[in-house]
Amino acid sequence: MSLSTTEFAVLGLLCAGERSGYDLKKVGEKGIGYVWPASKSQVYTVLPRLVEGGYATAREVRQERLPDKQVYRITNRGEEALRVWLEEPVDYHSPRSPFLLKIFFGSKMSREAFVAHIECKREAASSDLALFRGIEAEIEESDWSIFRHAPLRWGLAHERAWIRWCDQVLAEVRE
Amino acid sequence: MSLSTTEFAVLGLLCAGERSGYDLKKVGEKGIGYVWPASKSQVYTVLPRLVEGGYATAREVRQERLPDKQVYRITNRGEEALRVWLEEPVDYHSPRSPFLLKIFFGSKMSREAFVAHIECKREAASSDLALFRGIEAEIEESDWSIFRHAPLRWGLAHERAWIRWCDQVLAEVRE
DNA sequence: ACCACCATGTAACAGGTTACATGATTAA
DNA sequence: TTAATCATGTAACCTGTTACATGGTGGT
């Protein structure tokens, strides 16, 4: 029985301590959210499978006022499986980009639509950049390790590269 | 009946003229391959669906020596559908990166494994960069439009950004 | 009164991958 | 003779998304 990437992502989050599905969904959004987004239902689907495979254990927690919940804890086996997976090489198949696909077929659309696409992408990149900068600022107070910093820095570099690219393309189209 | 991104990608390729499934698979590999890779079986699955929807027509071509083949041609309806889709805005949800996911959980792996990941990524980026540079050189002879140039230039910028990022991370880890 | 948050799940569906299956021709 | 190219498809499977379904608590 092998685990999916999402399952390993959940195991990774469980390393920080006991969590419910609901917690994971929230914690997941900020943090690994922009690296490996997972839908709520996917998280709930995955958790019992981890228990089944012996990678985690579940425990019911009774609450007053609030609904009862299932809380999951990673097992030794889970930690070991995570470590092994983490240390395995990744394969870098280029991720699909519907955006670049449209640009590629840019000759089949109106000039206005093409420009609009680039402008829109530029704005999206700007706003993501601002978002990442916000996170960066927060981090500087609390001190984060390189493992959190590095992906964030990629985010920053990536969005900046997109902005430069958009500007170049816009300049060329307008001349 | 709505089309998937792969179906639009195929329609886009069919704009250049009649093609068989086999042709598309090959043409697809170089060109849009690094922007929207499609497996052989996916192409063959998609083609009859395009015909069914009236976006393309199929015609059998008899060949001597070589096996007979189905050749597909885009219809007016197909061209129109493509144009409409192309001009629609894209949503930019951050693509999943198993690589960054592993980096994020870098504290759970050995230092050596971590360094190996970064070095490996750097090499992959270098070799992709070389590949893109090769394509760029070819292009300069034949003259390509901005629509082909722009995605390629993104590829170049992207790989260069990765290399810089890897170097930064390696420097930090080693100190 | 209404909305957001807590909390968990199921079912249907979409999109895609991998492996399986076949078989002639041609160049090294 | 071995492998690559031409040529097409099916079937099983995996992963993930969206919509559906429920219901109490607490703030504005």
XYZ file of C-alpha atoms (C1' of nucleotides) in Angstrom:
406
model
C 0.000 0.000 0.000
C 1.590 3.236 -1.140
C 0.634 6.742 -0.191
C -0.245 9.676 -2.408
C 1.526 13.018 -2.198
C -1.428 14.502 -0.360
C -1.177 11.732 2.195
C 2.474 12.516 2.764
C 1.624 16.202 3.048
C -0.881 15.377 5.763
C 1.652 13.167 7.533
C 4.088 16.072 7.392
C 1.588 18.354 9.050
C 0.813 15.745 11.685
C 4.482 15.824 12.718
C 3.723 19.074 14.507
C 1.310 17.271 16.819
C -2.247 16.008 17.036
C -4.707 17.578 14.614
C -8.262 17.099 13.499
C -9.263 17.121 9.858
C -10.626 20.568 10.386
C -7.335 21.817 11.838
C -5.373 20.394 8.940
C -7.571 22.066 6.403
C -6.935 25.415 8.072
C -3.247 24.974 8.814
C -2.835 23.640 5.303
C -4.219 26.748 3.700
C -1.508 29.007 4.997
C 1.887 27.417 4.797
C 1.865 24.512 2.394
C -1.320 25.822 0.839
C 0.478 27.489 -2.038
C 2.774 24.547 -2.554
C 0.315 21.695 -2.168
C -3.301 22.803 -1.854
C -5.731 20.133 -0.670
C -9.487 20.308 -0.605
C -11.396 19.705 2.590
C -12.996 16.517 1.358
C -9.650 15.186 0.251
C -8.253 15.679 3.747
C -11.200 13.857 5.295
C -10.866 11.043 2.778
C -7.171 10.637 3.408
C -7.132 10.571 7.208
C -8.949 7.238 7.712
C -6.701 5.701 5.068
C -3.642 6.738 7.077
C -5.117 5.084 10.148
C -5.913 1.955 8.147
C -2.322 1.697 7.000
C -0.962 2.238 10.495
C 0.612 5.608 9.678
C -1.545 7.453 12.175
C -3.952 6.801 14.993
C -7.309 8.428 15.621
C -8.822 9.349 18.945
C -12.240 10.842 19.641
C -12.346 14.031 21.656
C -15.585 15.013 23.378
C -16.280 18.700 23.553
C -18.868 20.781 25.346
C -20.682 23.290 23.225
C -18.602 22.403 20.175
C -19.102 19.226 18.148
C -16.991 16.219 19.069
C -14.012 15.588 16.876
C -11.521 13.017 15.679
C -7.933 13.862 16.442
C -5.111 12.191 14.551
C -1.575 11.484 15.655
C 1.295 10.241 13.528
C 2.814 6.873 14.461
C 6.459 5.821 14.324
C 5.645 3.957 11.180
C 4.165 7.137 9.727
C 7.246 9.144 10.595
C 9.486 6.557 9.060
C 7.423 6.359 5.874
C 7.477 10.135 5.626
C 11.235 10.306 6.022
C 11.801 7.692 3.360
C 9.504 9.469 0.934
C 11.042 12.860 1.679
C 14.509 11.582 0.909
C 13.513 9.992 -2.387
C 14.298 12.031 -5.482
C 11.461 13.962 -7.073
C 10.743 13.906 -10.749
C 10.530 17.309 -12.272
C 7.982 17.030 -15.010
C 7.084 20.530 -16.101
C 3.808 21.492 -14.497
C 0.943 22.293 -16.833
C 0.195 25.917 -17.422
C -3.150 26.746 -18.989
C -1.980 30.336 -19.072
C 1.054 29.640 -21.253
C -1.056 27.345 -23.377
C -3.297 30.277 -24.236
C -0.308 32.506 -24.915
C 1.055 29.833 -27.203
C -2.114 30.049 -29.270
C -2.171 33.833 -29.008
C -2.381 34.232 -32.764
C -5.885 32.763 -32.640
C -7.276 35.470 -30.383
C -7.796 39.200 -30.710
C -4.922 41.512 -29.852
C -7.040 43.013 -27.058
C -7.704 39.639 -25.503
C -4.020 38.835 -25.644
C -3.023 42.080 -23.958
C -5.750 41.558 -21.381
C -4.329 38.131 -20.544
C -0.867 39.540 -19.932
C -2.144 42.476 -17.914
C -4.296 40.195 -15.853
C -1.407 37.853 -15.167
C 0.740 40.802 -14.181
C -1.829 41.955 -11.676
C -2.221 38.489 -10.243
C 1.533 38.187 -9.873
C 1.721 41.584 -8.189
C -0.938 40.722 -5.706
C 0.638 37.345 -4.947
C 3.940 39.091 -4.512
C 2.381 41.481 -2.012
C 0.903 38.533 -0.197
C 4.242 36.754 0.034
C 5.908 39.929 1.189
C 3.326 40.149 3.926
C 4.177 36.648 5.077
C 7.872 37.455 4.859
C 7.392 40.416 7.169
C 5.525 38.294 9.698
C 8.279 35.728 9.626
C 10.987 38.188 10.472
C 9.429 38.663 13.866
C 8.998 35.024 14.757
C 12.081 33.272 13.475
C 11.542 30.637 10.875
C 13.930 28.041 9.612
C 15.312 27.826 6.121
C 12.750 25.115 5.381
C 9.958 27.644 5.616
C 11.958 30.507 4.234
C 13.155 28.764 1.114
C 9.750 27.959 -0.421
C 8.587 31.455 0.394
C 11.628 32.933 -1.274
C 10.847 30.860 -4.298
C 7.390 32.372 -4.312
C 8.866 35.858 -4.248
C 11.398 35.153 -6.995
C 8.792 33.430 -9.096
C 6.285 36.264 -8.981
C 8.989 38.817 -9.698
C 10.066 36.820 -12.706
C 6.487 36.751 -13.956
C 6.173 40.501 -13.589
C 9.350 41.080 -15.577
C 8.143 38.683 -18.230
C 4.763 40.399 -18.490
C 6.412 43.790 -18.841
C 8.650 42.528 -21.595
C 5.808 40.956 -23.511
C 3.642 44.057 -23.121
C 6.441 46.258 -24.392
C 6.879 44.070 -27.432
C 3.187 43.884 -28.221
C 2.759 47.629 -27.983
C 5.591 48.564 -30.271
C -20.952 19.750 -23.667
C -17.802 21.502 -22.558
C -14.239 20.716 -23.503
C -11.266 20.021 -21.294
C -8.030 21.957 -21.557
C -6.409 19.052 -23.361
C -9.203 19.111 -25.908
C -8.601 22.806 -26.536
C -4.889 22.145 -26.816
C -5.599 19.569 -29.499
C -7.945 21.961 -31.301
C -5.172 24.533 -31.215
C -2.763 22.138 -32.853
C -5.348 21.193 -35.467
C -5.468 24.841 -36.549
C -2.197 24.233 -38.349
C -3.890 21.706 -40.614
C -4.982 18.083 -40.768
C -3.284 15.736 -38.344
C -3.559 12.182 -37.151
C -3.468 11.221 -33.497
C 0.049 10.026 -34.059
C 1.096 13.364 -35.566
C -0.393 15.285 -32.673
C 1.413 13.211 -30.134
C 4.705 14.006 -31.825
C 4.072 17.656 -32.598
C 2.734 18.032 -29.069
C 5.953 16.842 -27.485
C 8.059 19.650 -28.860
C 6.275 22.954 -28.682
C 3.396 22.828 -26.266
C 4.862 19.748 -24.641
C 6.468 21.646 -21.839
C 3.418 23.800 -21.312
C 0.697 21.190 -21.640
C 1.979 17.630 -21.906
C -0.571 15.038 -23.033
C -0.204 11.301 -23.077
C -0.716 9.335 -26.227
C -3.804 7.580 -24.951
C -5.309 10.874 -23.882
C -4.908 12.242 -27.398
C -6.590 9.183 -28.891
C -9.391 9.414 -26.363
C -10.001 13.067 -27.033
C -10.084 13.040 -30.833
C -13.330 11.063 -31.298
C -14.966 13.273 -28.685
C -14.098 16.350 -30.724
C -15.698 14.755 -33.773
C -18.766 13.818 -31.744
C -19.186 17.422 -30.648
C -18.728 18.757 -34.153
C -15.450 20.511 -33.389
C -13.521 18.413 -35.862
C -14.077 15.923 -38.649
C -12.289 12.649 -39.240
C -11.314 11.142 -42.537
C -9.674 7.810 -43.204
C -6.506 7.812 -45.228
C -5.382 4.592 -46.923
C -1.670 4.063 -47.147
C 0.514 1.559 -48.889
C 3.139 -0.091 -46.782
C 2.198 2.018 -43.760
C -0.915 1.388 -41.680
C -4.049 3.320 -42.607
C -4.809 6.303 -40.448
C -7.497 8.670 -39.270
C -6.832 12.285 -40.096
C -8.619 15.061 -38.229
C -9.514 18.542 -39.390
C -10.877 21.373 -37.275
C -14.331 22.699 -38.207
C -15.578 26.291 -38.110
C -17.362 25.420 -34.935
C -14.102 24.131 -33.493
C -12.254 27.300 -34.416
C -14.944 29.429 -32.896
C -15.015 27.398 -29.682
C -11.255 27.654 -29.448
C -11.281 31.407 -29.914
C -13.915 31.874 -27.237
C -11.991 29.699 -24.794
C -8.697 31.398 -25.569
C -10.145 34.804 -24.850
C -11.668 33.775 -21.533
C -9.661 34.692 -18.445
C -7.570 31.970 -16.830
C -7.576 31.270 -13.169
C -4.166 31.246 -11.657
C -4.278 28.699 -8.895
C -0.733 27.984 -7.818
C 0.401 24.759 -9.380
C 1.351 21.942 -7.031
C 5.014 21.398 -6.458
C 6.040 18.118 -4.869
C 9.560 19.474 -4.845
C 8.740 22.475 -2.670
C 6.574 20.270 -0.514
C 9.633 18.197 0.324
C 11.708 21.296 0.963
C 8.993 22.531 3.263
C 9.382 19.399 5.351
C 13.158 19.533 5.046
C 13.598 19.368 8.796
C 12.315 15.796 8.712
C 15.061 14.523 6.443
C 18.811 14.199 6.742
C 20.949 17.189 5.841
C 22.566 15.144 3.053
C 19.212 14.280 1.522
C 18.218 17.922 1.653
C 21.385 19.083 -0.070
C 20.988 16.312 -2.626
C 17.486 17.550 -3.446
C 18.705 21.061 -4.093
C 21.687 19.941 -6.117
C 19.518 17.646 -8.156
C 17.021 20.410 -8.836
C 19.839 22.700 -9.859
C 21.112 20.186 -12.358
C 17.656 19.594 -13.768
C 17.155 23.336 -14.148
C 20.531 23.685 -15.862
C 19.789 20.970 -18.328
C 16.323 22.364 -19.070
C 17.906 25.748 -19.544
C 20.353 24.301 -22.048
C 17.472 22.648 -23.830
C 15.528 25.895 -24.059
C 18.606 27.711 -25.254
C 18.926 25.143 -27.978
C 15.372 25.776 -29.095
C 15.988 29.506 -28.922
C 18.965 29.173 -31.249
C 16.906 27.188 -33.752
C 14.216 29.800 -33.661
C 16.498 32.634 -34.542
C 17.032 31.094 -37.940
C 13.435 30.453 -38.814
C 11.499 33.441 -37.550
C 8.938 32.759 -34.907
C 6.221 35.015 -33.648
C 5.977 36.425 -30.156
C 3.413 33.721 -29.367
C 6.075 31.055 -29.603
C 8.843 33.219 -28.263
C 7.076 34.358 -25.128
C 6.454 30.921 -23.571
C 10.008 29.943 -24.407
C 11.348 33.065 -22.775
C 9.322 32.203 -19.726
C 11.004 28.838 -19.691
C 14.413 30.492 -19.792
C 13.588 32.992 -17.063
C 12.027 30.316 -14.938
C 14.988 27.965 -15.057
C 17.397 30.798 -14.381
C 15.355 31.790 -11.353
C 15.502 28.220 -10.085
C 19.256 28.105 -10.489
C 19.700 31.323 -8.518
C 17.371 30.006 -5.843
C 19.253 26.729 -5.567
C 22.570 28.546 -5.256
C 21.204 30.733 -2.517
C 19.806 27.824 -0.567
C 23.006 25.817 -0.967
C 25.070 28.741 0.258
C 22.882 29.082 3.318
C 22.904 25.411 4.125
C 26.658 25.167 3.860
C 27.446 28.070 6.138
C -32.462 37.405 11.598
C -28.367 36.111 9.461
C -23.746 34.823 8.914
C -19.423 32.685 10.276
C -17.232 29.096 12.598
C -16.895 24.450 14.325
C -16.971 19.710 12.558
C -17.422 15.571 9.392
C -18.373 13.172 5.815
C -20.521 10.964 1.073
C -21.427 10.554 -3.894
C -20.912 11.625 -8.466
C -17.907 12.948 -11.707
C -13.778 14.548 -14.380
C -9.409 14.108 -15.940
C -5.565 11.724 -16.592
C -1.891 7.755 -16.203
C -0.119 3.094 -16.990
C -0.219 -1.076 -18.789
C -2.025 -4.059 -22.169
C -2.784 -5.377 -26.994
C -1.528 -5.654 -32.062
C 1.225 -5.722 -36.180
C 3.662 -4.259 -40.594
C 7.910 -1.803 -42.429
C 12.544 -0.305 -42.528
C 17.090 0.913 -41.191
C 21.437 -0.447 -38.535
C 18.077 -9.704 -35.568
C 17.051 -6.057 -33.054
C 15.117 -1.845 -32.542
C 12.636 2.161 -34.094
C 8.805 4.166 -36.521
C 4.198 4.080 -38.047
C -0.505 3.611 -36.218
C -4.569 3.007 -32.945
C -6.941 1.987 -29.306
C -8.999 -0.213 -24.559
C -9.320 -1.146 -19.560
C -8.169 -0.597 -15.010
C -6.917 2.539 -11.906
C -5.702 6.823 -9.183
C -6.278 11.305 -7.670
C -8.813 14.901 -6.971
C -12.922 18.293 -7.435
C -17.737 19.830 -6.648
C -21.874 19.511 -4.796
C -24.706 17.613 -1.369
C -25.932 16.840 3.516
C -26.226 18.091 8.618
C -26.465 20.809 12.752
C -25.155 23.396 17.119
C -22.863 27.921 18.913
C -21.836 32.700 19.072
C -21.351 37.262 17.385
C -23.515 41.691 14.848
